[in-house]
Amino acid sequence: MEKRQLGRSGLRVSRMALGTMTWGGDTDAEEAASQLVAFVDAGGTLVDTADIYSEGEGERILGSLLGDLVPREDVVVATKAVARRTDGPFGGGASRGALLTALDGSLRRLGTDHVDLWQLHAWDATVPIEETLAALGHAVTSGKARYVGVSNYAGWQLATAGALAGADAPIVSTQVEYSLLERGVEREVVPAAEHHGIGLLAWAPLGRGVLTGKYRTGTPADSRGASSVYAGYVEHHRTERAARIVQAVATAADGLGTSPLAVALAWVRDRPGMVAPVVGARDTGQLTGSLAAEDITLPPAIRSALDDVSTLEFGYPERWPR
């Protein structure tokens, strides 16, 4: 698998990341082990988790697999903090105390002395950004985190963090929802990331599963759309506009002799500034389908057609002057 530089840092990662949001929930430890082996065997290195995935079980499972099953040094471990884990005074948020408490908990569950990429899961308006960034700096200088990034930041938030972060702990990545169905980040987040040398990681690169085409004629009984937990998550992208885009993706896939999944992944993987889409899977079979996208490069005509059908409306001030 091709490797890419993560922003303006020296860290190189695979251009596809393995997401672990379902680990400890829909995906048990045995299946998670199978996924990790398949991913690493395909040349993948970047594995993304968070302290709140399955109430920390995602991190515990990943930690149990590092060392014996897959060498720790072969994996770039990325995790996140900020989301509320407990009701205690340090159970969530982006204060110095909460962040460093969360990091220590992640390290315990992962069974490692450092994470390679530590990300702020969301902006916390109740805490001065200077305090939050100082905590990131402490994490890096103490050796508990090698690099730091953010997630789900608006453009002005990313630009603020990028400008104020110290040289000892610059923001190297931002993880955002980005797909043919969700291109809103192109208005301000992508330009801010480019300006500050911050690499893009895409969550939900398959439009929360909708871009695979599985929902074109209904809701499969074994899909997230049929789950009481994830139905609303999927429904967000089941619109008339989405249906037109999914049809275009399916047409492109037929013409290329591949799957809609591979087409959708290849499109977002090769967007400007993109480092890696983060792909999650219920089982190894689903992951194998995503890994097949590594062999796909979209012809310019198809990429242009997909750009057009999913085009994003820009206006003032994003496109000023015009």
GROMACS .gro file of C-alpha atoms in nm:
model
  322
    1MET     CA    1   0.000   0.000   0.000
    2GLU     CA    2   0.130   0.344  -0.091
    3LYS     CA    3   0.252   0.562   0.197
    4ARG     CA    4   0.192   0.934   0.235
    5GLN     CA    5   0.332   1.210   0.453
    6LEU     CA    6   0.095   1.316   0.730
    7GLY     CA    7   0.068   1.688   0.677
    8ARG     CA    8   0.390   1.882   0.712
    9SER     CA    9   0.535   1.622   0.950
   10GLY     CA   10   0.790   1.348   0.910
   11LEU     CA   11   0.533   1.077   0.983
   12ARG     CA   12   0.450   0.852   0.689
   13VAL     CA   13   0.133   0.643   0.698
   14SER     CA   14  -0.057   0.414   0.465
   15ARG     CA   15  -0.300   0.594   0.236
   16MET     CA   16  -0.583   0.393   0.389
   17ALA     CA   17  -0.648   0.373   0.763
   18LEU     CA   18  -0.825   0.098   0.954
   19GLY     CA   19  -1.108   0.227   1.172
   20THR     CA   20  -1.207   0.043   1.488
   21MET     CA   21  -1.534   0.209   1.592
   22THR     CA   22  -1.718  -0.126   1.581
   23TRP     CA   23  -1.454  -0.319   1.777
   24GLY     CA   24  -1.596  -0.441   2.104
   25GLY     CA   25  -1.949  -0.393   1.970
   26ASP     CA   26  -2.051  -0.540   1.635
   27THR     CA   27  -1.696  -0.674   1.590
   28ASP     CA   28  -1.559  -0.913   1.852
   29ALA     CA   29  -1.192  -0.963   1.941
   30GLU     CA   30  -1.145  -1.262   1.712
   31GLU     CA   31  -1.284  -1.081   1.411
   32ALA     CA   32  -1.084  -0.770   1.500
   33ALA     CA   33  -0.767  -0.981   1.497
   34SER     CA   34  -0.852  -1.109   1.151
   35GLN     CA   35  -0.911  -0.754   1.026
   36LEU     CA   36  -0.583  -0.625   1.168
   37VAL     CA   37  -0.382  -0.907   1.012
   38ALA     CA   38  -0.548  -0.857   0.672
   39PHE     CA   39  -0.485  -0.482   0.690
   40VAL     CA   40  -0.118  -0.512   0.785
   41ASP     CA   41  -0.060  -0.790   0.531
   42ALA     CA   42  -0.194  -0.552   0.264
   43GLY     CA   43   0.064  -0.292   0.366
   44GLY     CA   44  -0.160  -0.084   0.592
   45THR     CA   45  -0.003   0.091   0.890
   46LEU     CA   46  -0.244   0.353   1.029
   47VAL     CA   47  -0.500   0.217   1.280
   48ASP     CA   48  -0.750   0.465   1.423
   49THR     CA   49  -0.941   0.427   1.749
   50ALA     CA   50  -1.078   0.645   2.032
   51ASP     CA   51  -1.120   0.628   2.407
   52ILE     CA   52  -1.500   0.616   2.375
   53TYR     CA   53  -1.529   0.341   2.114
   54SER     CA   54  -1.732   0.070   2.288
   55GLU     CA   55  -1.651   0.245   2.618
   56GLY     CA   56  -1.279   0.183   2.573
   57GLU     CA   57  -1.309  -0.175   2.453
   58GLY     CA   58  -1.186  -0.077   2.106
   59GLU     CA   59  -0.856   0.037   2.256
   60ARG     CA   60  -0.832  -0.271   2.480
   61ILE     CA   61  -0.879  -0.507   2.186
   62LEU     CA   62  -0.623  -0.321   1.975
   63GLY     CA   63  -0.376  -0.326   2.263
   64SER     CA   64  -0.423  -0.700   2.309
   65LEU     CA   65  -0.332  -0.759   1.945
   66LEU     CA   66  -0.014  -0.553   1.939
   67GLY     CA   67   0.304  -0.739   2.011
   68ASP     CA   68   0.202  -1.103   1.975
   69LEU     CA   69  -0.015  -1.085   1.664
   70VAL     CA   70   0.129  -0.775   1.496
   71PRO     CA   71   0.457  -0.607   1.598
   72ARG     CA   72   0.392  -0.275   1.771
   73GLU     CA   73   0.650  -0.105   1.551
   74ASP     CA   74   0.459  -0.205   1.236
   75VAL     CA   75   0.151  -0.005   1.334
   76VAL     CA   76   0.087   0.369   1.363
   77VAL     CA   77  -0.155   0.385   1.655
   78ALA     CA   78  -0.394   0.680   1.651
   79THR     CA   79  -0.649   0.748   1.923
   80LYS     CA   80  -0.866   1.037   2.040
   81ALA     CA   81  -0.977   1.219   2.355
   82VAL     CA   82  -1.223   1.497   2.457
   83ALA     CA   83  -1.555   1.306   2.443
   84ARG     CA   84  -1.710   1.245   2.786
   85ARG     CA   85  -1.627   0.904   2.935
   86THR     CA   86  -1.739   0.947   3.297
   87ASP     CA   87  -1.923   1.202   3.513
   88GLY     CA   88  -1.609   1.285   3.711
   89PRO     CA   89  -1.427   1.621   3.694
   90PHE     CA   90  -1.171   1.480   3.450
   91GLY     CA   91  -1.408   1.252   3.261
   92GLY     CA   92  -1.420   1.450   2.939
   93GLY     CA   93  -1.351   1.779   2.767
   94ALA     CA   94  -1.036   1.953   2.651
   95SER     CA   95  -0.901   2.091   2.979
   96ARG     CA   96  -0.544   2.005   3.070
   97GLY     CA   97  -0.654   1.773   3.351
   98ALA     CA   98  -0.917   1.593   3.144
   99LEU     CA   99  -0.692   1.546   2.843
  100LEU     CA  100  -0.392   1.411   3.030
  101THR     CA  101  -0.617   1.182   3.236
  102ALA     CA  102  -0.770   1.053   2.914
  103LEU     CA  103  -0.427   0.996   2.758
  104ASP     CA  104  -0.308   0.792   3.056
  105GLY     CA  105  -0.623   0.581   3.032
  106SER     CA  106  -0.572   0.522   2.661
  107LEU     CA  107  -0.213   0.415   2.718
  108ARG     CA  108  -0.323   0.165   2.984
  109ARG     CA  109  -0.589   0.013   2.760
  110LEU     CA  110  -0.356   0.003   2.460
  111GLY     CA  111  -0.075  -0.149   2.665
  112THR     CA  112   0.184   0.088   2.524
  113ASP     CA  113   0.395   0.374   2.654
  114HIS     CA  114   0.303   0.608   2.369
  115VAL     CA  115   0.055   0.668   2.091
  116ASP     CA  116   0.178   0.775   1.751
  117LEU     CA  117  -0.106   1.020   1.680
  118TRP     CA  118  -0.321   1.170   1.956
  119GLN     CA  119  -0.627   1.357   1.831
  120LEU     CA  120  -0.877   1.596   1.988
  121HIS     CA  121  -1.214   1.441   1.904
  122ALA     CA  122  -1.398   1.775   1.902
  123TRP     CA  123  -1.365   2.145   1.982
  124ASP     CA  124  -1.438   2.238   2.344
  125ALA     CA  125  -1.573   2.594   2.364
  126THR     CA  126  -1.559   2.592   2.745
  127VAL     CA  127  -1.180   2.569   2.761
  128PRO     CA  128  -0.929   2.829   2.633
  129ILE     CA  129  -0.759   2.687   2.325
  130GLU     CA  130  -0.422   2.790   2.473
  131GLU     CA  131  -0.479   2.551   2.767
  132THR     CA  132  -0.579   2.269   2.533
  133LEU     CA  133  -0.276   2.320   2.310
  134ALA     CA  134  -0.045   2.335   2.614
  135ALA     CA  135  -0.173   1.991   2.715
  136LEU     CA  136  -0.092   1.860   2.366
  137GLY     CA  137   0.254   2.008   2.396
  138HIS     CA  138   0.307   1.835   2.731
  139ALA     CA  139   0.192   1.502   2.584
  140VAL     CA  140   0.451   1.531   2.306
  141THR     CA  141   0.743   1.656   2.515
  142SER     CA  142   0.677   1.384   2.775
  143GLY     CA  143   0.697   1.120   2.502
  144LYS     CA  144   0.343   0.991   2.556
  145ALA     CA  145   0.234   1.112   2.212
  146ARG     CA  146   0.456   1.138   1.906
  147TYR     CA  147   0.227   1.364   1.701
  148VAL     CA  148  -0.103   1.543   1.762
  149GLY     CA  149  -0.407   1.623   1.552
  150VAL     CA  150  -0.772   1.722   1.574
  151SER     CA  151  -1.107   1.594   1.452
  152ASN     CA  152  -1.440   1.751   1.359
  153TYR     CA  153  -1.304   2.106   1.374
  154ALA     CA  154  -1.468   2.382   1.171
  155GLY     CA  155  -1.244   2.584   0.942
  156TRP     CA  156  -1.193   2.875   1.185
  157GLN     CA  157  -1.126   2.633   1.470
  158LEU     CA  158  -0.866   2.445   1.266
  159ALA     CA  159  -0.701   2.768   1.156
  160THR     CA  160  -0.690   2.893   1.516
  161ALA     CA  161  -0.535   2.571   1.647
  162GLY     CA  162  -0.294   2.555   1.355
  163ALA     CA  163  -0.175   2.910   1.415
  164LEU     CA  164  -0.141   2.888   1.793
  165ALA     CA  165   0.011   2.539   1.827
  166GLY     CA  166   0.372   2.545   1.940
  167ALA     CA  167   0.666   2.419   1.738
  168ASP     CA  168   0.705   2.129   1.980
  169ALA     CA  169   0.354   1.999   1.905
  170PRO     CA  170   0.220   2.129   1.573
  171ILE     CA  171  -0.121   2.010   1.452
  172VAL     CA  172  -0.038   1.757   1.179
  173SER     CA  173  -0.383   1.616   1.094
  174THR     CA  174  -0.754   1.680   1.101
  175GLN     CA  175  -1.007   1.399   1.077
  176VAL     CA  176  -1.340   1.498   0.923
  177GLU     CA  177  -1.638   1.343   0.752
  178TYR     CA  178  -1.559   1.357   0.380
  179SER     CA  179  -1.712   1.167   0.092
  180LEU     CA  180  -1.896   1.219  -0.234
  181LEU     CA  181  -2.206   1.272  -0.019
  182GLU     CA  182  -2.040   1.508   0.231
  183ARG     CA  183  -1.813   1.770   0.076
  184GLY     CA  184  -1.883   2.058   0.312
  185VAL     CA  185  -1.524   2.058   0.440
  186GLU     CA  186  -1.412   2.186   0.100
  187ARG     CA  187  -1.554   2.530   0.185
  188GLU     CA  188  -1.319   2.625   0.469
  189VAL     CA  189  -1.161   2.322   0.640
  190VAL     CA  190  -0.963   2.204   0.339
  191PRO     CA  191  -0.819   2.552   0.263
  192ALA     CA  192  -0.729   2.599   0.630
  193ALA     CA  193  -0.558   2.261   0.638
  194GLU     CA  194  -0.361   2.340   0.324
  195HIS     CA  195  -0.252   2.678   0.458
  196HIS     CA  196  -0.122   2.530   0.785
  197GLY     CA  197   0.028   2.211   0.637
  198ILE     CA  198  -0.227   1.985   0.807
  199GLY     CA  199  -0.310   1.648   0.652
  200LEU     CA  200  -0.668   1.531   0.598
  201LEU     CA  201  -0.806   1.201   0.730
  202ALA     CA  202  -1.160   1.113   0.619
  203TRP     CA  203  -1.412   0.936   0.838
  204ALA     CA  204  -1.722   0.788   0.673
  205PRO     CA  205  -1.556   0.797   0.328
  206LEU     CA  206  -1.834   0.566   0.201
  207GLY     CA  207  -2.109   0.807   0.299
  208ARG     CA  208  -2.193   0.603   0.610
  209GLY     CA  209  -2.232   0.298   0.385
  210VAL     CA  210  -2.475   0.457   0.141
  211LEU     CA  211  -2.216   0.485  -0.139
  212THR     CA  212  -2.173   0.107  -0.150
  213GLY     CA  213  -2.515   0.093  -0.318
  214LYS     CA  214  -2.658  -0.149  -0.063
  215TYR     CA  215  -2.953   0.083   0.008
  216ARG     CA  216  -3.055   0.148  -0.353
  217THR     CA  217  -3.356  -0.086  -0.339
  218GLY     CA  218  -3.424  -0.107   0.033
  219THR     CA  219  -3.264  -0.165   0.370
  220PRO     CA  220  -3.079  -0.499   0.407
  221ALA     CA  221  -3.170  -0.672   0.733
  222ASP     CA  222  -2.804  -0.711   0.833
  223SER     CA  223  -2.705  -0.351   0.754
  224ARG     CA  224  -2.647  -0.053   0.984
  225GLY     CA  225  -2.954   0.105   0.832
  226ALA     CA  226  -3.164  -0.169   0.993
  227SER     CA  227  -2.996  -0.127   1.333
  228SER     CA  228  -3.173   0.063   1.609
  229VAL     CA  229  -2.835   0.211   1.704
  230TYR     CA  230  -2.715   0.322   1.359
  231ALA     CA  231  -3.035   0.375   1.158
  232GLY     CA  232  -3.034   0.751   1.211
  233TYR     CA  233  -2.663   0.768   1.131
  234VAL     CA  234  -2.727   0.608   0.790
  235GLU     CA  235  -3.056   0.788   0.724
  236HIS     CA  236  -2.872   1.120   0.724
  237HIS     CA  237  -2.742   1.043   0.374
  238ARG     CA  238  -3.048   0.872   0.227
  239THR     CA  239  -3.173   1.167   0.024
  240GLU     CA  240  -3.271   1.232  -0.336
  241ARG     CA  241  -2.938   1.404  -0.398
  242ALA     CA  242  -2.755   1.105  -0.251
  243ALA     CA  243  -2.952   0.868  -0.475
  244ARG     CA  244  -2.830   1.055  -0.785
  245ILE     CA  245  -2.471   1.038  -0.667
  246VAL     CA  246  -2.497   0.668  -0.578
  247GLN     CA  247  -2.634   0.598  -0.927
  248ALA     CA  248  -2.337   0.780  -1.082
  249VAL     CA  249  -2.095   0.581  -0.866
  250ALA     CA  250  -2.263   0.254  -0.966
  251THR     CA  251  -2.245   0.348  -1.335
  252ALA     CA  252  -1.874   0.429  -1.300
  253ALA     CA  253  -1.813   0.100  -1.121
  254ASP     CA  254  -1.986  -0.096  -1.399
  255GLY     CA  255  -1.772   0.077  -1.658
  256LEU     CA  256  -1.450   0.005  -1.469
  257GLY     CA  257  -1.543  -0.351  -1.377
  258THR     CA  258  -1.514  -0.286  -1.006
  259SER     CA  259  -1.740  -0.215  -0.707
  260PRO     CA  260  -1.913   0.111  -0.611
  261LEU     CA  261  -1.725   0.087  -0.282
  262ALA     CA  262  -1.389   0.093  -0.462
  263VAL     CA  263  -1.492   0.387  -0.679
  264ALA     CA  264  -1.614   0.593  -0.382
  265LEU     CA  265  -1.298   0.521  -0.182
  266ALA     CA  266  -1.066   0.598  -0.472
  267TRP     CA  267  -1.241   0.932  -0.526
  268VAL     CA  268  -1.195   1.057  -0.170
  269ARG     CA  269  -0.848   0.901  -0.131
  270ASP     CA  270  -0.714   1.115  -0.414
  271ARG     CA  271  -0.873   1.447  -0.321
  272PRO     CA  272  -0.631   1.740  -0.270
  273GLY     CA  273  -0.473   1.730   0.074
  274MET     CA  274  -0.610   1.385   0.156
  275VAL     CA  275  -0.375   1.152   0.340
  276ALA     CA  276  -0.602   0.856   0.414
  277PRO     CA  277  -0.970   0.762   0.431
  278VAL     CA  278  -1.052   0.572   0.750
  279VAL     CA  279  -1.242   0.254   0.663
  280GLY     CA  280  -1.430   0.048   0.918
  281ALA     CA  281  -1.576  -0.295   0.860
  282ARG     CA  282  -1.808  -0.532   1.040
  283ASP     CA  283  -1.603  -0.830   0.921
  284THR     CA  284  -1.290  -0.914   0.722
  285GLY     CA  285  -1.491  -0.972   0.407
  286GLN     CA  286  -1.606  -0.611   0.409
  287LEU     CA  287  -1.253  -0.491   0.479
  288THR     CA  288  -1.119  -0.693   0.186
  289GLY     CA  289  -1.358  -0.505  -0.042
  290SER     CA  290  -1.218  -0.175   0.083
  291LEU     CA  291  -0.859  -0.290   0.041
  292ALA     CA  292  -0.933  -0.369  -0.324
  293ALA     CA  293  -0.968   0.005  -0.384
  294GLU     CA  294  -0.589   0.030  -0.356
  295ASP     CA  295  -0.566  -0.104  -0.712
  296ILE     CA  296  -0.811   0.152  -0.854
  297THR     CA  297  -0.719   0.488  -1.005
  298LEU     CA  298  -1.013   0.678  -1.148
  299PRO     CA  299  -0.974   0.802  -1.507
  300PRO     CA  300  -0.998   1.182  -1.535
  301ALA     CA  301  -1.332   1.165  -1.719
  302ILE     CA  302  -1.495   0.958  -1.446
  303ARG     CA  303  -1.348   1.172  -1.170
  304SER     CA  304  -1.480   1.481  -1.344
  305ALA     CA  305  -1.827   1.329  -1.379
  306LEU     CA  306  -1.836   1.238  -1.009
  307ASP     CA  307  -1.716   1.587  -0.918
  308ASP     CA  308  -2.000   1.736  -1.122
  309VAL     CA  309  -2.280   1.521  -0.985
  310SER     CA  310  -2.172   1.585  -0.625
  311THR     CA  311  -2.071   1.948  -0.678
  312LEU     CA  312  -2.071   2.176  -0.378
  313GLU     CA  313  -2.224   2.524  -0.388
  314PHE     CA  314  -1.977   2.795  -0.300
  315GLY     CA  315  -2.050   3.160  -0.241
  316TYR     CA  316  -1.933   3.458  -0.046
  317PRO     CA  317  -1.684   3.462   0.119
  318GLU     CA  318  -1.539   3.121   0.024
  319ARG     CA  319  -1.501   3.226  -0.337
  320TRP     CA  320  -1.411   3.592  -0.314
  321PRO     CA  321  -1.319   3.771  -0.528
  322ARG     CA  322  -1.488   3.609  -0.823
   0.00000   0.00000   0.00000
